[in-house]
CSV table of C-alpha atoms in Angstrom, one decimal:
chain,number,residue,atom,x,y,z
A,184,ALA,CA,30.0,14.7,-20.0
A,185,ARG,CA,29.9,16.6,-23.3
A,186,GLN,CA,30.2,13.5,-25.4
A,187,GLU,CA,27.5,11.6,-23.4
A,188,GLY,CA,25.2,14.7,-23.4
A,189,HIS,CA,24.0,14.3,-19.8
A,190,PRO,CA,26.4,15.7,-17.2
A,191,ASP,CA,23.7,15.0,-14.6
A,192,ASN,CA,24.3,11.3,-15.3
A,193,VAL,CA,28.0,11.3,-15.8
A,194,SER,CA,29.0,13.5,-12.9
A,195,PRO,CA,27.8,11.2,-10.1
A,196,ALA,CA,29.4,8.2,-11.7
A,197,VAL,CA,32.7,9.9,-12.0
A,198,LEU,CA,32.8,12.1,-8.9
A,199,GLY,CA,30.7,9.9,-6.5
A,200,GLY,CA,28.0,11.1,-4.1
A,201,ALA,CA,24.9,13.1,-4.8
A,202,ILE,CA,25.7,15.7,-7.4
A,203,LEU,CA,23.8,18.8,-8.6
A,204,VAL,CA,24.6,20.0,-12.1
A,205,GLU,CA,23.9,23.4,-13.4
A,206,LYS,CA,22.6,23.0,-17.0
A,207,GLU,CA,24.1,25.9,-18.9
A,208,SER,CA,27.7,25.7,-17.5
A,209,GLY,CA,27.7,22.0,-16.7
A,210,THR,CA,29.1,22.9,-13.3
A,211,ALA,CA,28.9,19.9,-11.0
A,212,THR,CA,28.6,20.3,-7.2
A,213,ARG,CA,28.7,17.4,-4.7
A,214,VAL,CA,26.1,18.0,-2.1
A,215,ALA,CA,26.6,14.7,-0.2
A,216,SER,CA,29.1,11.9,-0.2
A,217,ARG,CA,27.0,9.5,2.0
A,218,LEU,CA,23.4,9.4,2.9
A,219,PRO,CA,21.7,7.0,5.3
A,220,TRP,CA,19.1,5.9,2.8
A,221,ARG,CA,18.3,2.8,0.7
A,222,TRP,CA,18.2,3.5,-3.1
A,223,THR,CA,16.2,0.9,-5.0
A,224,ALA,CA,16.0,0.8,-8.8
A,225,ILE,CA,12.9,-1.0,-10.0
A,226,VAL,CA,13.6,-2.0,-13.5
A,227,PRO,CA,10.6,-3.3,-15.6
A,228,GLU,CA,11.2,-5.2,-18.8
A,229,THR,CA,9.0,-2.6,-20.5
A,230,PRO,CA,11.3,-0.1,-22.2
A,231,MET,CA,10.6,3.6,-22.5
A,232,PRO,CA,12.6,5.0,-25.4
A,233,THR,CA,14.0,8.4,-24.3
A,234,ALA,CA,13.1,10.1,-27.6
A,235,HIS,CA,9.4,9.0,-27.2
A,236,ALA,CA,9.4,10.1,-23.5
A,237,ARG,CA,10.7,13.5,-24.5
A,238,ARG,CA,8.1,14.0,-27.2
A,239,VAL,CA,5.2,13.8,-24.8
A,240,VAL,CA,6.5,16.5,-22.5
A,241,PRO,CA,5.1,20.0,-23.4
A,242,GLY,CA,7.4,22.7,-24.7
A,243,SER,CA,6.0,25.2,-22.1
A,244,TYR,CA,4.1,25.1,-18.9
A,245,PRO,CA,1.6,27.3,-17.0
A,246,ARG,CA,3.2,29.6,-14.4
A,247,ASP,CA,1.6,27.7,-11.5
A,248,THR,CA,3.2,24.5,-12.6
A,249,VAL,CA,6.6,26.1,-13.0
A,250,VAL,CA,6.3,27.7,-9.5
A,251,THR,CA,5.3,24.4,-8.0
A,252,ALA,CA,8.2,22.6,-9.7
A,253,THR,CA,10.8,25.1,-8.7
A,254,SER,CA,9.5,25.3,-5.1
A,255,ARG,CA,10.2,21.6,-4.8
A,256,THR,CA,13.9,21.9,-5.6
A,257,GLY,CA,14.6,23.5,-2.2
A,258,PRO,CA,13.4,20.5,-0.2
A,259,VAL,CA,15.3,18.1,-2.4
A,260,VAL,CA,18.6,20.1,-2.0
A,261,TYR,CA,18.0,20.6,1.7
A,262,GLY,CA,17.2,16.9,2.2
A,263,LEU,CA,20.4,15.9,0.3
A,264,THR,CA,22.7,18.3,2.1
A,265,ARG,CA,21.3,17.6,5.5
A,266,ALA,CA,20.4,13.9,5.1
A,267,ASP,CA,16.8,15.1,5.9
A,268,PHE,CA,14.6,12.4,4.4
A,269,PRO,CA,11.2,14.1,5.0
A,270,SER,CA,12.4,17.1,3.1
A,271,PHE,CA,13.8,15.0,0.3
A,272,PHE,CA,10.5,13.1,0.1
A,273,ARG,CA,8.4,16.3,-0.1
A,274,GLY,CA,10.5,17.5,-3.0
A,275,THR,CA,10.3,14.4,-5.2
A,276,ASN,CA,6.8,14.8,-6.4
A,277,ASP,CA,7.4,15.8,-10.0
A,278,VAL,CA,4.9,18.0,-11.9
A,279,LEU,CA,6.9,18.7,-15.1
A,280,HIS,CA,7.6,15.2,-16.6
A,281,GLU,CA,5.7,12.5,-14.8
A,282,PRO,CA,2.2,13.8,-15.5
A,283,TRP,CA,3.0,13.3,-19.2
A,284,ARG,CA,5.1,10.2,-19.1
A,285,ILE,CA,3.3,8.1,-16.6
A,286,PRO,CA,0.3,7.5,-18.9
A,287,LEU,CA,2.7,5.8,-21.3
A,288,LEU,CA,3.3,3.2,-18.5
A,289,PRO,CA,-0.1,2.4,-17.1
A,290,TRP,CA,1.3,0.5,-14.1
A,291,ALA,CA,3.8,3.3,-13.1
A,292,GLY,CA,1.3,5.8,-11.6
A,293,PRO,CA,-0.3,3.2,-9.3
A,294,LEU,CA,3.1,1.8,-8.2
A,295,ILE,CA,4.6,5.2,-7.5
A,296,ARG,CA,1.5,6.2,-5.5
A,297,ARG,CA,1.6,3.0,-3.5
A,298,LEU,CA,5.3,3.4,-2.8
A,299,ARG,CA,4.8,7.0,-1.6
A,300,GLU,CA,1.9,6.0,0.6
A,301,ARG,CA,4.3,3.5,2.2
A,302,GLY,CA,6.9,6.2,2.8
A,303,ALA,CA,9.2,5.8,-0.1
A,304,ALA,CA,10.3,8.8,-2.2
A,305,ALA,CA,9.4,7.2,-5.5
A,306,TYR,CA,9.7,8.7,-9.0
A,307,LEU,CA,10.5,7.9,-12.6
A,308,SER,CA,14.2,7.6,-13.1
A,309,GLY,CA,15.1,9.8,-16.1
A,310,SER,CA,12.6,9.2,-18.9
A,311,GLY,CA,11.4,5.9,-17.3
A,312,SER,CA,10.6,3.1,-17.3
A,313,THR,CA,12.8,2.5,-14.3
A,314,ILE,CA,11.4,3.8,-11.0
A,315,MET,CA,13.6,4.9,-8.1
A,316,ALA,CA,12.3,4.3,-4.6
A,317,VAL,CA,14.3,5.9,-1.8
A,318,THR,CA,13.7,5.0,1.9
A,319,PRO,CA,15.7,5.6,5.1
A,320,ARG,CA,18.2,2.8,5.7
A,321,GLY,CA,16.7,0.2,8.0
A,322,ALA,CA,13.2,0.9,6.7
A,323,TRP,CA,11.4,-1.5,4.5
A,324,ASN,CA,12.8,-2.6,1.2
A,325,PRO,CA,10.5,-1.5,-1.7
A,326,GLY,CA,12.1,-3.9,-4.2
A,327,PRO,CA,10.2,-7.1,-3.5
A,328,TYR,CA,6.9,-5.3,-3.0
A,329,SER,CA,7.4,-3.5,-6.4
A,330,VAL,CA,8.3,-6.6,-8.3
A,331,SER,CA,5.2,-8.4,-6.9
A,332,PHE,CA,3.0,-5.4,-7.6
A,333,LEU,CA,4.2,-5.3,-11.2
A,334,ARG,CA,3.9,-9.0,-11.7
A,335,SER,CA,0.2,-8.8,-10.6
A,336,ARG,CA,-0.2,-6.4,-13.6
A,337,GLY,CA,1.6,-8.7,-16.0
A,338,VAL,CA,4.8,-6.7,-16.0
A,339,ARG,CA,8.1,-8.5,-15.4
A,340,ALA,CA,10.7,-6.5,-13.4
A,341,ARG,CA,13.8,-6.8,-11.3
A,342,TYR,CA,15.1,-4.5,-8.6
A,343,PHE,CA,18.6,-3.4,-7.5
A,344,SER,CA,19.5,-2.1,-4.1
A,345,LEU,CA,22.0,0.7,-4.7
A,346,ARG,CA,24.1,3.0,-2.6
A,347,LEU,CA,26.0,6.2,-3.2
A,348,SER,CA,29.6,5.7,-4.0
A,349,PRO,CA,31.5,8.4,-2.1
A,350,ARG,CA,34.4,8.2,-4.6
A,351,GLY,CA,32.8,7.5,-7.9
A,352,ALA,CA,34.4,5.4,-10.7
A,353,SER,CA,37.9,4.1,-10.4
A,354,ILE,CA,40.1,2.7,-13.1
A,355,SER,CA,42.6,0.1,-12.2
């Protein structure tokens, strides 16, 4: 994780499940091994260089924004630990990064809004341009809708249906 620089990315891949990582210590805690949800990655061909995405995010925020952002971590953690999709959904409306990054991808805001209106917890994955859309298993698949939506705006994309690996990576 130190070499890659993002323990929040490496930990789930190695440990499996849904992992929370404490930034300063790098401590990783598995909060769920399995969740009854569909994880869909919508991957447009439009790249978003991480360095560029980081530059547009402010260095500081008003107190209300910080309070709003931190108040949303509780529902996310509760949703993950209890497999409570409505709680998870409520917590995934980002106010720290997406308001600054979404304008760089003019199609992202409308797609995320439409996905959320249809019941998917949708958000930029990392710095973007990939969008994650999470739905309860058995609910609709947001992948085909998203690819069609983006195509209508001249953006080529693919989607991948994912699931949590309860064990993480294995080397054979």
